[in-house]
Tab-separated table of C-alpha atoms in Angstrom:
chain	number	residue	atom	x	y	z
A	1	UNK	CA	-93.483	42.469	-4.136
A	2	UNK	CA	-95.595	40.622	-1.936
A	3	UNK	CA	-95.863	40.499	1.857
A	4	UNK	CA	-95.365	37.019	3.706
A	5	UNK	CA	-96.556	38.880	7.663
A	6	UNK	CA	-97.429	42.131	9.056
A	7	UNK	CA	-96.426	42.293	12.885
A	8	UNK	CA	-98.288	45.218	14.289
A	9	UNK	CA	-97.224	44.951	17.674
A	10	UNK	CA	-93.576	43.076	17.432
A	11	UNK	CA	-91.109	43.018	20.468
A	12	UNK	CA	-88.410	40.356	19.081
A	13	UNK	CA	-87.366	42.444	15.812
A	14	UNK	CA	-86.128	45.888	17.084
A	15	UNK	CA	-85.934	47.680	20.157
A	16	UNK	CA	-89.138	48.547	21.564
A	17	UNK	CA	-92.802	48.221	19.914
A	18	UNK	CA	-92.538	47.836	16.618
A	19	UNK	CA	-94.702	47.239	13.115
A	20	UNK	CA	-92.821	44.333	11.584
A	21	UNK	CA	-92.982	43.838	7.587
A	22	UNK	CA	-92.069	40.309	6.492
A	23	UNK	CA	-91.489	40.677	2.549
A	24	UNK	CA	-91.588	37.692	0.492
A	25	UNK	CA	-88.702	36.415	-1.582
A	26	UNK	CA	-85.291	35.302	-1.143
A	27	UNK	CA	-82.991	33.367	-3.344
A	28	UNK	CA	-80.240	32.677	-0.138
A	29	UNK	CA	-82.390	29.659	1.434
A	30	UNK	CA	-80.202	29.632	4.780
A	31	UNK	CA	-80.107	26.093	6.580
A	32	UNK	CA	-82.794	26.156	8.878
A	33	UNK	CA	-84.164	29.541	7.913
A	34	UNK	CA	-86.940	30.697	10.638
A	35	UNK	CA	-89.222	31.937	7.948
A	36	UNK	CA	-88.609	29.786	4.854
A	37	UNK	CA	-92.147	30.075	3.845
A	38	UNK	CA	-91.260	33.941	2.489
A	39	UNK	CA	-88.802	32.295	0.101
A	40	UNK	CA	-91.270	32.205	-2.485
A	41	UNK	CA	-91.857	35.644	-4.291
A	42	UNK	CA	-95.579	35.025	-5.111
A	43	UNK	CA	-96.064	33.828	-0.901
A	44	UNK	CA	-98.849	36.196	0.727
A	45	UNK	CA	-100.295	39.105	-0.300
A	46	UNK	CA	-99.489	41.750	-2.741
A	47	UNK	CA	-97.819	45.173	-1.484
A	48	UNK	CA	-100.325	47.332	-2.730
A	49	UNK	CA	-101.308	51.165	-1.593
A	50	UNK	CA	-103.888	49.660	0.999
A	51	UNK	CA	-101.285	47.251	2.441
A	52	UNK	CA	-98.624	50.457	2.739
A	53	UNK	CA	-101.558	52.715	4.295
A	54	UNK	CA	-102.257	50.125	6.836
A	55	UNK	CA	-98.451	49.637	7.709
A	56	UNK	CA	-98.165	53.505	8.078
A	57	UNK	CA	-101.509	53.676	10.188
A	58	UNK	CA	-100.413	51.161	12.619
A	59	UNK	CA	-96.821	53.347	13.102
A	60	UNK	CA	-98.645	56.150	14.056
A	61	UNK	CA	-99.461	55.275	17.876
A	62	UNK	CA	-96.251	56.908	20.384
A	63	UNK	CA	-96.116	53.350	21.774
A	64	UNK	CA	-94.724	52.463	18.522
A	65	UNK	CA	-91.285	52.719	18.170
A	66	UNK	CA	-90.429	51.844	14.710
A	67	UNK	CA	-90.730	49.621	11.710
A	68	UNK	CA	-88.703	46.532	11.000
A	69	UNK	CA	-88.470	44.836	7.555
A	70	UNK	CA	-87.512	41.646	7.326
A	71	UNK	CA	-88.148	38.150	4.794
A	72	UNK	CA	-87.689	36.541	3.086
A	73	UNK	CA	-85.272	39.261	1.761
A	74	UNK	CA	-85.522	42.820	1.624
A	75	UNK	CA	-82.225	43.195	-0.433
A	76	UNK	CA	-83.434	41.019	-3.474
A	77	UNK	CA	-83.094	43.916	-6.017
A	78	UNK	CA	-86.931	43.615	-6.935
A	79	UNK	CA	-87.730	44.156	-3.150
A	80	UNK	CA	-85.398	46.902	-2.727
A	81	UNK	CA	-87.670	48.666	-5.675
A	82	UNK	CA	-90.794	48.186	-4.003
A	83	UNK	CA	-89.314	49.274	-0.551
A	84	UNK	CA	-87.526	52.547	-1.519
A	85	UNK	CA	-90.831	54.543	-2.052
A	86	UNK	CA	-92.473	53.019	0.993
A	87	UNK	CA	-89.399	53.587	3.280
A	88	UNK	CA	-89.578	57.143	1.790
A	89	UNK	CA	-93.029	57.977	2.656
A	90	UNK	CA	-92.381	56.605	6.213
A	91	UNK	CA	-89.680	58.904	6.878
A	92	UNK	CA	-91.464	61.985	5.415
A	93	UNK	CA	-94.447	61.215	7.529
A	94	UNK	CA	-92.873	59.567	10.816
A	95	UNK	CA	-89.373	60.845	10.374
A	96	UNK	CA	-89.246	60.186	14.779
A	97	UNK	CA	-89.722	56.506	14.066
A	98	UNK	CA	-86.854	53.958	13.497
A	99	UNK	CA	-86.340	51.703	10.760
A	100	UNK	CA	-84.707	48.411	11.424
A	101	UNK	CA	-83.695	46.067	8.371
A	102	UNK	CA	-82.699	42.543	8.406
A	103	UNK	CA	-81.023	41.140	5.432
A	104	UNK	CA	-78.509	37.857	4.903
A	105	UNK	CA	-76.534	39.637	2.961
A	106	UNK	CA	-73.215	41.353	4.131
A	107	UNK	CA	-72.917	45.200	3.986
A	108	UNK	CA	-69.518	46.485	2.500
A	109	UNK	CA	-70.733	50.198	3.805
A	110	UNK	CA	-72.139	51.697	0.623
A	111	UNK	CA	-73.826	48.725	-0.948
A	112	UNK	CA	-73.644	44.531	-0.134
A	113	UNK	CA	-70.725	42.423	-0.560
A	114	UNK	CA	-72.855	40.281	-3.151
A	115	UNK	CA	-73.636	41.655	-6.174
A	116	UNK	CA	-76.595	40.032	-6.433
A	117	UNK	CA	-77.819	42.159	-3.843
A	118	UNK	CA	-77.399	45.306	-5.357
A	119	UNK	CA	-79.720	47.591	-7.288
A	120	UNK	CA	-79.733	51.153	-8.658
A	121	UNK	CA	-81.888	52.023	-5.483
A	122	UNK	CA	-79.253	50.286	-2.603
A	123	UNK	CA	-77.621	53.085	-1.647
A	124	UNK	CA	-80.327	55.106	-1.098
A	125	UNK	CA	-82.492	52.453	0.632
A	126	UNK	CA	-79.380	51.969	3.022
A	127	UNK	CA	-79.740	55.595	4.114
A	128	UNK	CA	-83.204	55.190	4.971
A	129	UNK	CA	-82.346	52.688	7.779
A	130	UNK	CA	-81.636	53.399	11.058
A	131	UNK	CA	-80.275	49.711	11.970
A	132	UNK	CA	-79.194	46.986	9.737
A	133	UNK	CA	-78.905	43.711	10.729
A	134	UNK	CA	-76.716	41.689	8.235
A	135	UNK	CA	-75.186	38.668	7.322
A	136	UNK	CA	-76.624	35.181	6.437
A	137	UNK	CA	-77.949	32.944	9.473
A	138	UNK	CA	-75.057	30.266	9.613
A	139	UNK	CA	-76.790	27.476	12.060
A	140	UNK	CA	-73.315	26.496	13.563
A	141	UNK	CA	-72.862	29.478	14.659
A	142	UNK	CA	-76.963	29.816	16.328
A	143	UNK	CA	-76.849	31.647	19.799
A	144	UNK	CA	-80.211	32.307	21.558
A	145	UNK	CA	-78.531	34.504	23.714
A	146	UNK	CA	-77.964	37.231	20.930
A	147	UNK	CA	-79.881	40.613	20.793
A	148	UNK	CA	-82.047	40.843	17.591
A	149	UNK	CA	-79.615	38.353	15.737
A	150	UNK	CA	-80.136	34.607	15.439
A	151	UNK	CA	-75.979	33.763	14.819
A	152	UNK	CA	-72.807	35.064	15.871
A	153	UNK	CA	-71.551	36.032	12.306
A	154	UNK	CA	-74.655	38.891	11.901
A	155	UNK	CA	-73.832	42.120	12.993
A	156	UNK	CA	-76.307	44.876	14.448
A	157	UNK	CA	-75.162	48.059	12.633
A	158	UNK	CA	-75.784	51.818	12.974
A	159	UNK	CA	-76.603	52.941	9.591
A	160	UNK	CA	-76.620	56.620	10.089
A	161	UNK	CA	-73.503	56.476	12.062
A	162	UNK	CA	-71.604	54.106	9.447
A	163	UNK	CA	-72.641	56.372	6.921
A	164	UNK	CA	-71.679	59.273	8.283
A	165	UNK	CA	-68.371	58.198	9.373
A	166	UNK	CA	-67.437	56.136	6.072
A	167	UNK	CA	-66.756	53.015	8.357
A	168	UNK	CA	-69.208	50.295	10.032
A	169	UNK	CA	-70.407	51.533	13.082
A	170	UNK	CA	-71.776	48.402	15.458
A	171	UNK	CA	-74.766	49.312	17.014
A	172	UNK	CA	-74.657	46.617	19.631
A	173	UNK	CA	-71.342	44.257	20.227
């Protein structure tokens, strides 16, 4: 997996000050995507041990609320496989930090509705995410008044409560 960008003090992609990891690679190609440069799986730098440790160290300060993972598309199968061990390590070392993840795919509680986003690691990956913003960006539904999403079809989901209750629980209406 490659990394398109890392923002070490981001306030736009989740609650509080966050470290945002933008992964490379997306097959969805939503019209007027804000990050089309990250569609290319080879864009950016390799997600190697040095990059991962840099992100982990950036999460340590008390003023950092957590990690946000965006793209590109984190739920492309090859990206899921690279993110899973990293998110395990985030949760192991920094259990009090929240993990937000943005995907153009739509959640069907235990996996994604679109088969191409399901991999052998999808369920475990979902279990490591605190808040999932799901659904494709749809230009015709764009609304700049929405918090933490670009179009009104997208949902901000409390993943842990959703998994616990067995039904989708919205984090934000």
